[in-house]
Short mmCIF file of C-alpha atoms in Angstrom, two decimals:
data_model
loop_
_atom_site.label_atom_id
_atom_site.label_comp_id
_atom_site.label_asym_id
_atom_site.label_seq_id
_atom_site.Cartn_x
_atom_site.Cartn_y
_atom_site.Cartn_z
CA MET A 1 0.00 0.00 0.00
CA SER A 2 1.24 3.44 -0.78
CA ASP A 3 -0.14 5.15 2.37
CA GLY A 4 1.29 2.56 4.77
CA LYS A 5 -2.14 1.47 6.05
CA ARG A 6 -3.28 -2.10 5.73
CA ARG A 7 -6.65 -2.84 4.12
CA ALA A 8 -9.18 -4.79 6.12
CA SER A 9 -9.56 -8.45 5.24
CA GLU A 10 -13.18 -8.45 6.38
CA ARG A 11 -16.33 -6.29 6.25
CA LYS A 12 -16.73 -3.83 9.10
CA PRO A 13 -19.79 -4.72 11.23
CA SER A 14 -22.38 -1.94 11.05
CA TRP A 15 -23.06 -2.01 14.82
CA LEU A 16 -19.47 -0.83 15.52
CA ARG A 17 -20.38 2.73 14.40
CA ALA A 18 -23.00 2.97 17.17
CA PHE A 19 -20.76 1.21 19.71
CA VAL A 20 -17.74 3.45 19.05
CA PRO A 21 -18.94 6.93 18.02
CA LYS A 22 -16.54 9.78 17.18
CA SER A 23 -16.82 11.18 20.74
CA SER A 24 -15.45 7.97 22.28
CA PRO A 25 -11.85 7.43 23.46
CA LEU A 26 -12.11 4.07 21.66
CA VAL A 27 -11.13 3.78 18.01
CA VAL A 28 -12.05 1.11 15.47
CA THR A 29 -9.04 0.37 13.29
CA VAL A 30 -7.48 -2.38 11.20
CA CYS A 31 -4.76 -4.53 12.83
CA GLU A 32 -1.48 -4.05 10.98
CA GLY A 33 -0.56 -7.73 11.50
CA CYS A 34 -3.64 -9.67 10.46
CA GLY A 35 -5.96 -7.15 8.78
CA LEU A 36 -8.93 -7.73 11.12
CA TYR A 37 -10.97 -4.91 12.62
CA VAL A 38 -10.06 -4.24 16.25
CA ILE A 39 -10.98 -1.72 18.94
CA GLU A 40 -8.14 0.37 20.34
CA ASP A 41 -8.58 1.88 23.79
CA ARG A 42 -6.65 5.15 23.66
CA GLU A 43 -7.83 6.45 27.03
CA THR A 44 -4.66 5.52 28.94
CA VAL A 45 -2.38 2.74 27.70
CA TRP A 46 -3.23 1.76 24.15
CA ASP A 47 -4.77 -1.71 24.39
CA VAL A 48 -6.17 -3.61 21.42
CA TRP A 49 -9.36 -5.68 21.70
CA ASP A 50 -11.40 -7.91 19.38
CA TYR A 51 -14.77 -6.36 18.68
CA GLY A 52 -17.06 -9.29 19.63
CA CYS A 53 -19.01 -9.03 22.90
CA VAL A 54 -17.85 -11.81 25.24
CA GLU A 55 -20.53 -13.05 27.64
CA GLY A 56 -22.13 -16.31 28.75
CA ASP A 57 -20.41 -19.41 27.33
CA ASP A 58 -17.94 -17.22 25.39
CA LEU A 59 -16.76 -15.86 28.72
CA THR A 60 -15.87 -19.41 29.83
CA VAL A 61 -14.00 -19.99 26.55
CA ALA A 62 -12.01 -16.75 26.97
CA ILE A 63 -11.02 -17.69 30.53
CA ILE A 64 -9.96 -21.22 29.49
CA LEU A 65 -7.90 -19.80 26.62
CA GLY A 66 -6.27 -17.29 28.95
CA ARG A 67 -7.33 -14.33 26.81
CA PRO A 68 -7.17 -10.94 28.59
CA LEU A 69 -10.58 -9.38 29.15
CA THR A 70 -11.86 -5.89 29.71
CA ARG A 71 -15.32 -5.03 31.07
CA VAL A 72 -17.60 -2.92 28.89
CA VAL A 73 -19.27 -0.21 30.96
CA TRP A 74 -22.00 1.52 28.98
CA LEU A 75 -22.46 5.23 29.68
CA PRO A 76 -25.97 6.19 28.51
CA SER A 77 -25.38 9.85 29.40
CA VAL A 78 -22.61 10.14 26.77
CA GLY A 79 -23.73 7.36 24.41
CA HIS A 80 -20.57 5.29 24.34
CA PRO A 81 -18.82 2.64 26.44
CA LEU A 82 -15.72 2.78 28.57
CA LEU A 83 -13.46 -0.22 29.04
CA ARG A 84 -12.44 -1.24 32.57
CA SER A 85 -9.62 -3.71 33.22
CA VAL A 86 -10.13 -6.97 35.03
CA SER A 87 -7.24 -9.01 36.41
CA GLY A 88 -7.43 -12.64 35.31
CA CYS A 89 -10.64 -14.07 36.72
CA ALA A 90 -10.81 -11.42 39.46
CA GLY A 91 -13.48 -8.86 38.77
CA ILE A 92 -15.36 -10.99 36.24
CA ARG A 93 -19.09 -11.24 36.77
CA PRO A 94 -21.22 -13.78 34.89
CA ASP A 95 -23.73 -11.07 33.93
CA GLY A 96 -21.05 -8.67 32.62
CA GLN A 97 -20.13 -7.91 29.02
CA TYR A 98 -16.48 -8.00 27.98
CA LEU A 99 -14.11 -7.64 25.07
CA ALA A 100 -11.26 -10.15 24.61
CA GLY A 101 -7.70 -9.08 23.97
CA HIS A 102 -6.66 -9.21 20.31
CA THR A 103 -3.97 -11.68 19.29
CA CYS A 104 -2.96 -11.59 15.61
CA HIS A 105 -3.85 -14.61 13.51
CA LEU A 106 -5.99 -16.22 16.25
CA ALA A 107 -9.74 -16.58 15.96
CA ARG A 108 -11.90 -14.17 17.94
CA VAL A 109 -13.59 -15.54 21.02
CA SER A 110 -16.86 -13.89 19.94
CA VAL A 111 -18.29 -11.81 17.09
CA LYS A 112 -21.54 -11.08 18.91
CA PRO A 113 -22.65 -7.44 18.59
CA PHE A 114 -22.79 -5.35 21.75
CA THR A 115 -26.25 -4.28 22.86
CA PRO A 116 -26.55 -1.47 25.40
CA PRO A 117 -28.42 -2.41 28.60
CA LYS A 118 -32.12 -1.66 28.66
CA ARG A 119 -33.10 1.51 30.48
CA GLU A 120 -35.18 0.88 33.55
CA ARG A 121 -37.43 3.86 32.87
CA SER A 122 -37.66 6.47 30.21
CA PRO A 123 -36.40 9.98 31.04
CA GLY A 124 -38.92 12.46 32.37
CA LYS A 125 -41.27 9.88 33.84
CA PRO A 126 -41.79 9.90 37.60
CA TRP A 127 -40.24 7.13 39.62
CA GLY A 128 -43.51 5.95 41.13
CA GLY A 129 -41.74 4.59 44.20
CA PRO A 130 -43.21 3.88 47.62
CA LYS A 131 -46.44 5.66 48.38
CA LEU A 132 -46.13 7.63 51.60
CA SER A 133 -48.98 8.87 53.72
CA LYS A 134 -49.46 12.59 54.31
CA GLN A 135 -48.35 12.03 57.92
CA GLU A 136 -45.09 10.35 56.80
CA ILE A 137 -44.39 13.17 54.32
CA ALA A 138 -45.07 15.79 57.00
CA GLU A 139 -42.72 14.01 59.45
CA PHE A 140 -40.01 13.81 56.79
CA LYS A 141 -40.31 17.53 56.00
CA ARG A 142 -40.27 18.42 59.70
CA ILE A 143 -37.08 16.42 60.29
CA TRP A 144 -35.47 17.58 57.04
CA ASN A 145 -35.96 21.24 57.87
CA MET A 146 -34.92 20.90 61.52
CA PRO A 147 -31.60 22.60 62.44
CA TYR A 148 -28.83 20.14 63.32
CA SER A 149 -28.46 21.56 66.82
CA GLN A 150 -32.07 20.65 67.52
CA LEU A 151 -31.97 17.38 65.53
CA LYS A 152 -29.19 15.84 67.64
CA HIS A 153 -31.45 16.16 70.73
CA GLU A 154 -34.49 14.69 68.95
CA LYS A 155 -35.58 11.24 70.07
CA THR A 156 -35.62 8.53 67.42
CA PRO A 157 -39.21 7.68 66.56
CA THR A 158 -40.31 4.13 67.36
CA ASN A 159 -42.75 3.93 64.48
CA LYS A 160 -41.40 2.63 61.16
CA VAL A 161 -42.28 3.87 57.71
CA GLY A 162 -42.48 1.74 54.62
CA GLN A 163 -44.73 -0.17 52.33
CA GLY A 164 -45.34 -3.90 51.99
CA ASP A 165 -42.52 -6.10 53.26
CA GLU A 166 -40.11 -3.15 53.18
CA ILE A 167 -39.40 -1.65 56.61
CA GLN A 168 -37.29 1.47 57.01
CA ALA A 169 -36.49 3.53 60.08
CA LEU A 170 -36.57 7.30 59.81
CA PHE A 171 -33.05 7.50 61.28
#
């Protein structure tokens, strides 16, 4: 090649554009050694990772093969992931999503696309948490607005607030 860059020997998966947007410290590039697409983490030390999401049975395979792993932490507020190091098997959770370290000319552990975690609630909608009585709300406001000098002399109430099986003390 005249520009010194190696051409990819595979098609770039379309989901990588959403996974690694321009604002991310991660970069999708072509490995100079084998020509496969890889993800470079340029946040601190430049690490190179295969792009497939490692989870479930693939996680077991990666551990058996001794492939380094990094945890994918999705940041919905900025719309891209960060990668967090794990040390061997320490820090690996069975419900986590990981990328495996890239090793030239070896098969990827996974080519599964990454899917961001589902949001628990849409923005702008109220939480709809425990329903408190007017008396409980009034007691909370009274304690909240009480000066600390007076609060430290206040007796702890014996009644509990909560709903259902959940029991919480005011203090």
